[in-house]
PDB file of C-alpha atoms in Angstrom:
ATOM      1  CA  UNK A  16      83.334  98.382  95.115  1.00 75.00           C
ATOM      2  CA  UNK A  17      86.513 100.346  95.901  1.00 88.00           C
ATOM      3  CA  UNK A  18      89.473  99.425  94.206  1.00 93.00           C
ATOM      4  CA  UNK A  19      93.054 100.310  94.580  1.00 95.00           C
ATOM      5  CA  UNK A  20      96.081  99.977  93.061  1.00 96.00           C
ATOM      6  CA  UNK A  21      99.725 100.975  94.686  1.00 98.00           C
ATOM      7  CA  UNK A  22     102.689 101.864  92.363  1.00 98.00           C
ATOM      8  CA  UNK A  23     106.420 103.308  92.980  1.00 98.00           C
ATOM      9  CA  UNK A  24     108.105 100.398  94.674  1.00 98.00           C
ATOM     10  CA  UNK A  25     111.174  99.320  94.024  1.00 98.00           C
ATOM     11  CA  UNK A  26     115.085  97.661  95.243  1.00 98.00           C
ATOM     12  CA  UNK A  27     116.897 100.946  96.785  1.00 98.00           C
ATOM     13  CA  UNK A  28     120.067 101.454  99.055  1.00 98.00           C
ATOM     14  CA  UNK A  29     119.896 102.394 102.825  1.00 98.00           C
ATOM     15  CA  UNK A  30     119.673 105.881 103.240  1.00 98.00           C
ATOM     16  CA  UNK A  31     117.415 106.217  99.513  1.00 98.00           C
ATOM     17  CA  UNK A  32     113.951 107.141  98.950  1.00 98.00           C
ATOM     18  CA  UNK A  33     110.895 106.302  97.176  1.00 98.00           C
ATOM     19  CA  UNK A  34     107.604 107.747  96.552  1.00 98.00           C
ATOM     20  CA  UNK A  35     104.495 105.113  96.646  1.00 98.00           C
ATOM     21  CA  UNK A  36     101.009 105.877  95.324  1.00 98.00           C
ATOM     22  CA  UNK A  37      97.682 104.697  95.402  1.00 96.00           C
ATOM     23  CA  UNK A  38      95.035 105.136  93.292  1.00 94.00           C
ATOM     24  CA  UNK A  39      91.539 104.716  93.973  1.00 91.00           C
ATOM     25  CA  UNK A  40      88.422 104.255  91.949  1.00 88.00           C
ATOM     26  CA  UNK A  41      85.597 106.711  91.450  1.00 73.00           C
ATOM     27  CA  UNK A  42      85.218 109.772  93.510  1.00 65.00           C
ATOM     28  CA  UNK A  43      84.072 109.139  97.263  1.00 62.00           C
ATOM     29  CA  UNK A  44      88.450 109.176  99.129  1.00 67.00           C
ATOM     30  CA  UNK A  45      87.236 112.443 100.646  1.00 72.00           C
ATOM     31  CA  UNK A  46      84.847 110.332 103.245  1.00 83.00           C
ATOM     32  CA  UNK A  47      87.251 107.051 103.406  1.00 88.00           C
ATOM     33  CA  UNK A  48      89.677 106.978 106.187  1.00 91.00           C
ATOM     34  CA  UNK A  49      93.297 105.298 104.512  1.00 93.00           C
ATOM     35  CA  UNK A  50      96.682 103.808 105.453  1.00 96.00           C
ATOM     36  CA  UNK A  51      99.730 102.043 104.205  1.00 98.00           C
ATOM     37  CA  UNK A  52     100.432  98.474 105.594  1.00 98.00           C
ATOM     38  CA  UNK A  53     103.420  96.480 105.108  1.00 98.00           C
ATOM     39  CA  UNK A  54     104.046  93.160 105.837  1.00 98.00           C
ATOM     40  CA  UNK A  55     107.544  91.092 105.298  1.00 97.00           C
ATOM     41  CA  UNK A  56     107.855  86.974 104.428  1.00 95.00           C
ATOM     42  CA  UNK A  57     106.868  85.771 108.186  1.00 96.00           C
ATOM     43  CA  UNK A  58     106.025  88.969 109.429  1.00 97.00           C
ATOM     44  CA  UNK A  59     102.147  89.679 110.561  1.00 97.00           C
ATOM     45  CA  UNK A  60     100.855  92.989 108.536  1.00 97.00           C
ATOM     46  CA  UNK A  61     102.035  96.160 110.183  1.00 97.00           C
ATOM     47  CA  UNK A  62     100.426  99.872 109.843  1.00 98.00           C
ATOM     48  CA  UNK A  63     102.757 102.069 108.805  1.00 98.00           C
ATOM     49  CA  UNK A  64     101.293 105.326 108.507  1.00 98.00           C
ATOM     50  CA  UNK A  65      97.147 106.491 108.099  1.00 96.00           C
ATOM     51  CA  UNK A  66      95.134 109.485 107.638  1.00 93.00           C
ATOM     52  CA  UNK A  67      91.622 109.674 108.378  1.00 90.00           C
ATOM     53  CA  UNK A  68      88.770 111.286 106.480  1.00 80.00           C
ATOM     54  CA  UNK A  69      89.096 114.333 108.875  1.00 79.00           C
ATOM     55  CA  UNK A  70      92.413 115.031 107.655  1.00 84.00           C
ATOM     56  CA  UNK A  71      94.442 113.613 111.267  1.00 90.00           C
ATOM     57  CA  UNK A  72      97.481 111.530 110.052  1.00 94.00           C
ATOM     58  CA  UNK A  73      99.128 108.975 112.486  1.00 95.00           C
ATOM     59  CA  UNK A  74     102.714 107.143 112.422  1.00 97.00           C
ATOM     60  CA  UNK A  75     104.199 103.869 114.049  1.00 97.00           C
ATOM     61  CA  UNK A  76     106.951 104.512 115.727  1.00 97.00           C
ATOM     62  CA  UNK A  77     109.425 102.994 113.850  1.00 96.00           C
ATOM     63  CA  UNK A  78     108.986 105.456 110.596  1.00 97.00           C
ATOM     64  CA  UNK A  79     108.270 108.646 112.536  1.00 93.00           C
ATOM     65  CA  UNK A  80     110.282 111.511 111.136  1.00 96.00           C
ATOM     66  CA  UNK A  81     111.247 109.329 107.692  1.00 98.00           C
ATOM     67  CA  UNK A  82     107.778 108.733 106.317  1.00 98.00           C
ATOM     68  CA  UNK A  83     104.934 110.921 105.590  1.00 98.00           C
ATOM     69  CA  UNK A  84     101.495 110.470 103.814  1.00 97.00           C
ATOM     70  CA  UNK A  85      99.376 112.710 101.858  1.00 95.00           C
ATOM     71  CA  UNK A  86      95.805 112.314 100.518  1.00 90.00           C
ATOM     72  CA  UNK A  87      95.377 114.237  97.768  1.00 85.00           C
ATOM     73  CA  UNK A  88      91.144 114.047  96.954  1.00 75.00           C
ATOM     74  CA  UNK A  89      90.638 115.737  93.710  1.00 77.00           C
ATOM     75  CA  UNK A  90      93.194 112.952  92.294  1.00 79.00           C
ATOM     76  CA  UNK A  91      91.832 110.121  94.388  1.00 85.00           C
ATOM     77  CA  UNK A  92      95.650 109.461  95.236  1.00 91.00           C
ATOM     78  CA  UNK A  93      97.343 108.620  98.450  1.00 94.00           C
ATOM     79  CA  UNK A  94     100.747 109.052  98.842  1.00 96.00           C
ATOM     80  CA  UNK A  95     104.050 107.697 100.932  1.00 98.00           C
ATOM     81  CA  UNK A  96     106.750 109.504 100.948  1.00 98.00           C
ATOM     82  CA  UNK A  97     109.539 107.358 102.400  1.00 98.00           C
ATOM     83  CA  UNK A  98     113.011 108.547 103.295  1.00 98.00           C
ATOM     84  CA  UNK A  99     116.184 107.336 105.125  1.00 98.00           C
ATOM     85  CA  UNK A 100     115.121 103.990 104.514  1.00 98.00           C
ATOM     86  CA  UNK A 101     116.328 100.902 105.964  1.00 98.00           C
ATOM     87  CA  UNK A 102     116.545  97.256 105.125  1.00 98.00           C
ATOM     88  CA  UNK A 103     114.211  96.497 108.226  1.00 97.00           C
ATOM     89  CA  UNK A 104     111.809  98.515 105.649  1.00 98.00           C
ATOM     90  CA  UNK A 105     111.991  95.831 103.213  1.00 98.00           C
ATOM     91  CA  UNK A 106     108.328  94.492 102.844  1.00 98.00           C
ATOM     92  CA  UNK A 107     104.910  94.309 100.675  1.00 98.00           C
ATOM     93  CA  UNK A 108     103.679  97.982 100.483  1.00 98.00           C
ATOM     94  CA  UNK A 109      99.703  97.718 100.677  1.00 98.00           C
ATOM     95  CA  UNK A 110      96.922 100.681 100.117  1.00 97.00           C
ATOM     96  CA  UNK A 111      93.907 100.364 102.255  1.00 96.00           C
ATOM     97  CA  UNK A 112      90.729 102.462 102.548  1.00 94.00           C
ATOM     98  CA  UNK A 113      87.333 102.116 104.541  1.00 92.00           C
ATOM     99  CA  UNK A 114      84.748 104.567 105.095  1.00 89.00           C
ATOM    100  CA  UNK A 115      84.845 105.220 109.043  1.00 85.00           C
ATOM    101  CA  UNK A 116      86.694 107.990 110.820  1.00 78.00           C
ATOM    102  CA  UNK A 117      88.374 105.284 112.769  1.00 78.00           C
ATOM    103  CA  UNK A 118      90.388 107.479 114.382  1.00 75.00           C
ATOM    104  CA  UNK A 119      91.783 105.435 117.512  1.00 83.00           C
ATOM    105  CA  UNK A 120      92.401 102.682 114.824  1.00 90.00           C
ATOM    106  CA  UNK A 121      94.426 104.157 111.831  1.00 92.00           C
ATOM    107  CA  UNK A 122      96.735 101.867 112.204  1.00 95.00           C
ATOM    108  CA  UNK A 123      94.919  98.487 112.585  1.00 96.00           C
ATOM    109  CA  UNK A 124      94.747  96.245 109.689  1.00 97.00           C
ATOM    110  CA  UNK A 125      91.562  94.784 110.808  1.00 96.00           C
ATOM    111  CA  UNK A 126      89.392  97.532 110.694  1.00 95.00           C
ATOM    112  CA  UNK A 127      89.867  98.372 106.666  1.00 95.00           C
ATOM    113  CA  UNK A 128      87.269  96.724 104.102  1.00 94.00           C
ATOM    114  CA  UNK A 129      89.628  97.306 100.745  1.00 94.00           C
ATOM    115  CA  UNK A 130      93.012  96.684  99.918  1.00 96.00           C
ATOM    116  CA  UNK A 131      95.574  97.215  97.046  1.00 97.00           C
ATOM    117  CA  UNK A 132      97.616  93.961  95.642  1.00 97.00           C
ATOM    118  CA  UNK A 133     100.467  95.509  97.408  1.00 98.00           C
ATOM    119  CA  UNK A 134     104.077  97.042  95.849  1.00 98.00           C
ATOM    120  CA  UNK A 135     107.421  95.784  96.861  1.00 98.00           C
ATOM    121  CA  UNK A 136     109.968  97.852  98.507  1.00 98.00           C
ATOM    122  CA  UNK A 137     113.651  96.267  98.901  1.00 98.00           C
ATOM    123  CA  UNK A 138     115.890  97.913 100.800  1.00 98.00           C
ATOM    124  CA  UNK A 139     119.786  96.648 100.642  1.00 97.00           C
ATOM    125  CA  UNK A 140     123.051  97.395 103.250  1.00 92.00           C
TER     126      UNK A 140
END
């Protein structure tokens, strides 16, 4: 079983940045496809940003040019570098992995078997 555990959250300013990480268990990220979901009180989960086990990273729309992710396999650590951010980006932070090339469906929720507890990211005006 896969576990993960996100870390680096925190209550920020617009316009601040923060780093969040995932760590995962045992060895086997280089064949996993991940991503970083958030979801707000309400709010249906959202992919924010993926990178599949081929190396191809994918963006929504709405953090494109703020947010990037790195996979970094020797540490078994993913990575979301978020900057610029907003209070729209307040929301639960979540790590997910599953081993598929997905592909076509980085970015849907539905399609990854294991998931972090989530980190919270608040964002004030």
């Amino acid at each position: 079983q896969v576990q993960l555990v996100e870390s680096g959250g925190g209550s920020v300013q617009t316009g601040a940045s923060l780093r969040l990480s995932c760590a995962a268990s045992g060895n086997t990220l280089r064949s996993f496809s991940m991503g970083w979901f958030r979801q707000a009180p309400g709010e249906e989960r959202k992919g924010v940003a993926a990178i599949c086990r081929g190396g191809t990273d994918r963006y929504a729309d709405f953090v494109k040019g703020r947010f990037t992710i790195t996979k970094i396999n020797g540490e078994n650590t993913l990575y979301l570098q978020m900057n610029d951010l907003k209070p729209e980006d307040s929301a639960l932070y979540y790590c997910a992995a599953v081993e598929d090339r997905l592909l076509a469906s980085l970015l849907v929720p539905e399609k990854y078997a294991y998931w972090g507890r989530g980190t919270q990211v608040t964002v004030s005006s």
